[in-house]
CSV table of C-alpha atoms in Angstrom, one decimal:
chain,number,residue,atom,x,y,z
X,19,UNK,CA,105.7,80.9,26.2
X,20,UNK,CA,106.8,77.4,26.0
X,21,UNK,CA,110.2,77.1,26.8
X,22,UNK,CA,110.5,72.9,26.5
X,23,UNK,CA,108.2,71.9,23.3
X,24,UNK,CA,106.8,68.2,22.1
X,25,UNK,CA,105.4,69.0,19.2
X,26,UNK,CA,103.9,65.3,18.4
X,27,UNK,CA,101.1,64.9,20.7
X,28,UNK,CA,101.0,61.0,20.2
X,29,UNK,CA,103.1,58.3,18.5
X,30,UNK,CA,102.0,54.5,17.7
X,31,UNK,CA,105.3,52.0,17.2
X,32,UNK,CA,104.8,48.1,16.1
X,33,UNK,CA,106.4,46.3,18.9
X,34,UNK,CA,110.1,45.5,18.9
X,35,UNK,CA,110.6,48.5,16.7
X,36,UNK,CA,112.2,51.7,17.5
X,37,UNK,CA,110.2,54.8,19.4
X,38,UNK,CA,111.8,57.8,18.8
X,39,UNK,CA,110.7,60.8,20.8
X,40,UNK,CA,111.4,64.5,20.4
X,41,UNK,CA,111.7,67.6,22.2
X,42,UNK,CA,113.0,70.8,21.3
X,43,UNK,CA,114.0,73.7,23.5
X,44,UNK,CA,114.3,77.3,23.3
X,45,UNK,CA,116.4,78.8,26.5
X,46,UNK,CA,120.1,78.1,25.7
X,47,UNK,CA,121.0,78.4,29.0
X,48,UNK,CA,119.4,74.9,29.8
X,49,UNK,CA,122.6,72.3,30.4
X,50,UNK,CA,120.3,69.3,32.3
X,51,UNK,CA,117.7,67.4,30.2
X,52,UNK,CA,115.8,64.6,31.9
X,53,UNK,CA,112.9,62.4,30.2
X,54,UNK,CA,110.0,61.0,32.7
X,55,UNK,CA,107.4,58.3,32.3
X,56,UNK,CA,104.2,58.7,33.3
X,57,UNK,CA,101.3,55.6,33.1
X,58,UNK,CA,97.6,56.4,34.0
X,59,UNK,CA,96.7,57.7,37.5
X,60,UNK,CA,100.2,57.6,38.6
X,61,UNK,CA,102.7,60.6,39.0
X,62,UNK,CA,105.5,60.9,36.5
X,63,UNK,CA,108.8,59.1,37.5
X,64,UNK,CA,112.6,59.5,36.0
X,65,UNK,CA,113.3,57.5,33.4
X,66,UNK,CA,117.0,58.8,32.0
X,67,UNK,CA,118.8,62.3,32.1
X,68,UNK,CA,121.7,63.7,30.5
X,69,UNK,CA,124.1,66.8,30.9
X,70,UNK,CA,124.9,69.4,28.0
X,71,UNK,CA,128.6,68.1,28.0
X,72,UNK,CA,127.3,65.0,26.5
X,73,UNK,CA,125.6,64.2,23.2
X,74,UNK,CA,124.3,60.8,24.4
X,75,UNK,CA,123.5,58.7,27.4
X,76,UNK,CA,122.0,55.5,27.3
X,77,UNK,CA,120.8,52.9,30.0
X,78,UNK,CA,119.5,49.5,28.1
X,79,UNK,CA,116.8,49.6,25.8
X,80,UNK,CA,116.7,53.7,26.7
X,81,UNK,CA,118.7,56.4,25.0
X,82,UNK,CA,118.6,60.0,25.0
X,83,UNK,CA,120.3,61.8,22.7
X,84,UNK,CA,121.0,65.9,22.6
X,85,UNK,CA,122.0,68.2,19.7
X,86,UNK,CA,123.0,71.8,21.4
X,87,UNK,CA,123.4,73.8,18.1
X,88,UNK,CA,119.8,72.6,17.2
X,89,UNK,CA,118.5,72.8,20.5
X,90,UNK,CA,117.0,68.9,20.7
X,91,UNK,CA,117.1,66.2,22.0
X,92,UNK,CA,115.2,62.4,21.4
X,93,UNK,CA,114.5,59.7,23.4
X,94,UNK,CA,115.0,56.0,21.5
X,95,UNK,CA,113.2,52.9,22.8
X,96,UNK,CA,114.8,49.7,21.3
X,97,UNK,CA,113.0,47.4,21.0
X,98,UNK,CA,109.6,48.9,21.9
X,99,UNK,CA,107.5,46.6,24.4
X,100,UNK,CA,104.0,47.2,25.2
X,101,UNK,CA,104.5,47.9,28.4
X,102,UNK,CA,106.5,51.1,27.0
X,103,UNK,CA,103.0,52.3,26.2
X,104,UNK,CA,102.6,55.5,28.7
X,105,UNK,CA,103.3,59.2,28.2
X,106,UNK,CA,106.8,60.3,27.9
X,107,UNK,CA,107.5,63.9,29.3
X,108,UNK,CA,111.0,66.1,28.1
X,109,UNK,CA,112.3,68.3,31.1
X,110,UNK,CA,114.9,71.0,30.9
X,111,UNK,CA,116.8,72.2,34.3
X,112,UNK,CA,116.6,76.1,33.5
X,113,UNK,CA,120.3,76.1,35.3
X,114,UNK,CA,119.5,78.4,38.3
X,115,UNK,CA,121.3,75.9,41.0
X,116,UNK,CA,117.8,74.8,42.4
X,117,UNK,CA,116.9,71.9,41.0
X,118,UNK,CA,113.5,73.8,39.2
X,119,UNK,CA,112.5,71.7,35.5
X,120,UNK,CA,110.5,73.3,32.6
X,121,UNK,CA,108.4,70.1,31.2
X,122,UNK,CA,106.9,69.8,27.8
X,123,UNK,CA,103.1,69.0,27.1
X,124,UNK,CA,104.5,65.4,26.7
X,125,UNK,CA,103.9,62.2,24.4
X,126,UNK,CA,101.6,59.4,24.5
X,127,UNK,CA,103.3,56.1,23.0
X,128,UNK,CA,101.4,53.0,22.1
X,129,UNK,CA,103.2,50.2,21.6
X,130,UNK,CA,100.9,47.5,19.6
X,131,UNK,CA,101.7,44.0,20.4
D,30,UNK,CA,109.7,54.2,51.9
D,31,UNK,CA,106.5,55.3,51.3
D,32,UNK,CA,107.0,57.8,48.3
D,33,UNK,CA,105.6,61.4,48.0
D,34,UNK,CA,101.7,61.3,48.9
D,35,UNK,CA,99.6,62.9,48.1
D,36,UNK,CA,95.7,63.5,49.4
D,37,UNK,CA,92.9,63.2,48.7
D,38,UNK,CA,93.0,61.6,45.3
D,39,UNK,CA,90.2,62.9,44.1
D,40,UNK,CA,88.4,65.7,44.6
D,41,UNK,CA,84.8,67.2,43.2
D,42,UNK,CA,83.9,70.5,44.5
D,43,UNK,CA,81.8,73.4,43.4
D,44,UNK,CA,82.6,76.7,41.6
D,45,UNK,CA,83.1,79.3,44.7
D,46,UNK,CA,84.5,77.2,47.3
D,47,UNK,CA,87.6,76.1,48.9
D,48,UNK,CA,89.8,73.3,47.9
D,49,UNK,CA,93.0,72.3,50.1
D,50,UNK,CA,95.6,69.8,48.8
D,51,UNK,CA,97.8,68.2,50.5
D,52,UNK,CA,101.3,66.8,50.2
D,53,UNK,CA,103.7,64.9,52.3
D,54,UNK,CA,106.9,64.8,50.7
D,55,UNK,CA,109.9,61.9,51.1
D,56,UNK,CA,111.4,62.0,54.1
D,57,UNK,CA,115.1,63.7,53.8
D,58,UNK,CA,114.4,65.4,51.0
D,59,UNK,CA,114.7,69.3,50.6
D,60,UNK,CA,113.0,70.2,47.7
D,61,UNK,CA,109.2,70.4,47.1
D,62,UNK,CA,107.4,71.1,43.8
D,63,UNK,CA,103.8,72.1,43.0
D,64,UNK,CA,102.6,71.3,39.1
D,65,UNK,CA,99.4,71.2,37.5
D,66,UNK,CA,98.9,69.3,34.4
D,67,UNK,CA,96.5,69.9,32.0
D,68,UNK,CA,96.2,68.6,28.1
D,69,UNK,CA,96.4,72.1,26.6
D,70,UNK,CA,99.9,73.1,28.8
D,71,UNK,CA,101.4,70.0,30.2
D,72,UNK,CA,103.6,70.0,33.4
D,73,UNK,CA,103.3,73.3,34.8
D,74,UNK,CA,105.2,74.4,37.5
D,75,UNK,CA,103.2,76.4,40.2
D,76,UNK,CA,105.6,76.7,42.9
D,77,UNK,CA,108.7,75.6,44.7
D,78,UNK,CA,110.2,75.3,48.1
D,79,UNK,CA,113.7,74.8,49.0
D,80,UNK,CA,114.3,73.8,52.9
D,81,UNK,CA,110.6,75.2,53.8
D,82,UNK,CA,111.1,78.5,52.3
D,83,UNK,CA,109.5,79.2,49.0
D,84,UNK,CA,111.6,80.1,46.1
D,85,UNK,CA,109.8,80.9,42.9
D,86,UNK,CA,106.0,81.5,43.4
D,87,UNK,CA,106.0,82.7,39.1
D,88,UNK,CA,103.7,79.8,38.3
D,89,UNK,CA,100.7,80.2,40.5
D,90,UNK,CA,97.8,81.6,38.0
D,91,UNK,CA,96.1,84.1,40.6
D,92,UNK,CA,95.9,85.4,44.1
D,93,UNK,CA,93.1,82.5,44.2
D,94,UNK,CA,96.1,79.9,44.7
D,95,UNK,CA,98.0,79.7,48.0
D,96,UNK,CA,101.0,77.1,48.9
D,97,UNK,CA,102.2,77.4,52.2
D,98,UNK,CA,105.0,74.5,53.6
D,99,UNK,CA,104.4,74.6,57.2
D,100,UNK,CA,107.6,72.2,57.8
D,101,UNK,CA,110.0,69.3,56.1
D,102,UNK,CA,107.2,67.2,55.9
D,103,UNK,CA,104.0,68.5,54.8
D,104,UNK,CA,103.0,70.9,52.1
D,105,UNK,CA,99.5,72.5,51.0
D,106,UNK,CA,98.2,74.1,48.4
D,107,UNK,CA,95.1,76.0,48.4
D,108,UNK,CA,92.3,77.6,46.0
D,109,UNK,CA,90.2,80.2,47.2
D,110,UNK,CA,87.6,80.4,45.3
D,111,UNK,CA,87.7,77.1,43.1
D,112,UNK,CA,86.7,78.3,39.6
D,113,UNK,CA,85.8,75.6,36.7
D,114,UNK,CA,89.2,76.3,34.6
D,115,UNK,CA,90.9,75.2,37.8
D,116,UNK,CA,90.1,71.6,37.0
D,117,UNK,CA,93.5,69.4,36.3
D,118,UNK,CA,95.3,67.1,38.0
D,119,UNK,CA,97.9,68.1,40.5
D,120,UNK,CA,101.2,67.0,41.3
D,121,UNK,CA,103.5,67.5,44.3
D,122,UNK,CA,107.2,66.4,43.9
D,123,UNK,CA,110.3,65.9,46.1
D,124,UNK,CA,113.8,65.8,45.8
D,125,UNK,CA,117.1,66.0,47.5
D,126,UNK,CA,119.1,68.5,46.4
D,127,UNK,CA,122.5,67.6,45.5
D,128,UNK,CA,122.8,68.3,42.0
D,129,UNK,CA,120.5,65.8,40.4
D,130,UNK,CA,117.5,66.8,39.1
D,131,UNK,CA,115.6,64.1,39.8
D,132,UNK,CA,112.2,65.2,41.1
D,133,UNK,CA,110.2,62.3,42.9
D,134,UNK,CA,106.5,62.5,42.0
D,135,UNK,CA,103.4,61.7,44.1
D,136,UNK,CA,100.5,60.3,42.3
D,137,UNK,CA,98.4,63.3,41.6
D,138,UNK,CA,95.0,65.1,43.2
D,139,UNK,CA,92.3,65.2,40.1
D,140,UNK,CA,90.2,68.2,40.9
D,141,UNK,CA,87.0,69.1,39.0
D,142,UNK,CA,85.4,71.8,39.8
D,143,UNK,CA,81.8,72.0,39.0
């Protein structure tokens, strides 16, 4: 049962062009949503977050956006730069006080020069 | 600081026997995570500890898998037997709890088991 869903197992953008990633979730008690980065043999690391008071946070080329009633959220990348190219993984706090995340199966981005 | 690490990197053992992973989180932090990742199911979370003690065990597949956190600063995680669907990579995390969710990852254990 997969709480935290990336349906698109892959996306290639042109470079300087927008990435858009998505994730939907299913538990509507969720009200933290981070997105991490994770490049070859390294461990994933934080790239932006946002509470479920907000509809959008954003941090330079980086946005996350969130839509409650639908239960999604997206992550824009503008302008995409090759160095973007990694996998991008959707996290949902599952609001028990602990700090535990539910991930999705993530997204591999290619940026093409 | 060093970051979370993790050891050994890789590892290649045979079907039956006994694999120990080992973590050693950032010091400070209070918060320990176990995840698997595999391309069929992502990020899985196996287990967690908060301040030692652990708190939600729900992920771990079998009896085969063990985690024990012995103190603040080291973590393992054990299979007993090592079975070929246990190959994946395998991720420990920190993190200080104060709210923030940020989970600080160590760069991963690949296991194959043959």
């Amino acid at each position: 049962d997969q709480q935290v869903k990336q349906n698109s197992p892959s996306l290639s953008v042109q470079e300087g062009r927008i990435s858009i990633l998505n994730c939907d979730y299913t538990n509507s008690m969720f009200d933290y949503f981070l997105w991490y980065k994770k490049y070859p043999a390294e461990g994933p690391t934080f790239l932006i977050s946002i509470s479920s008071i907000k509809d959008k946070n954003e941090d330079g080329r980086f946005t996350v956006f969130l839509n409650k009633s639908a239960k999604h959220l997206s992550l824009h990348i503008v302008p995409s730069q090759p160095g973007d190219s990694a996998v991008y993984f959707c996290a949902a706090s599952g609001s028990s006080n602990t700090g535990k995340l539910i991930f999705g199966q993530g997204t591999t981005l290619q940026v093409k020069p | 600081d060093a970051g979370v690490i993790q050891s050994p990197r890789h590892e290649v053992t045979e079907m039956g026997q006994e694999v120990t992973l080992r973590c050693k989180p950032i010091s400070g932090h209070n918060s320990l995570f176990w995840y698997r990742q595999t391309m069929m199911r992502g990020l899985e979370l196996l287990i967690y500890f908060n301040n030692n003690v652990p708190i939600d065990d729900s992920g771990m597949p079998e009896d085969r898998f063990s985690a024990k956190m012995p103190n603040a600063s080291f973590s393992t995680l054990k299979i007993q037997p090592s079975e070929p669907r246990d190959s994946a990579v395998y991720f420990c995390a920190s993190m200080l709890w104060t709210g923030s969710y940020e989970q600080y990852f160590g760069p991963g254990t690949r296991l194959t088991v043959t």
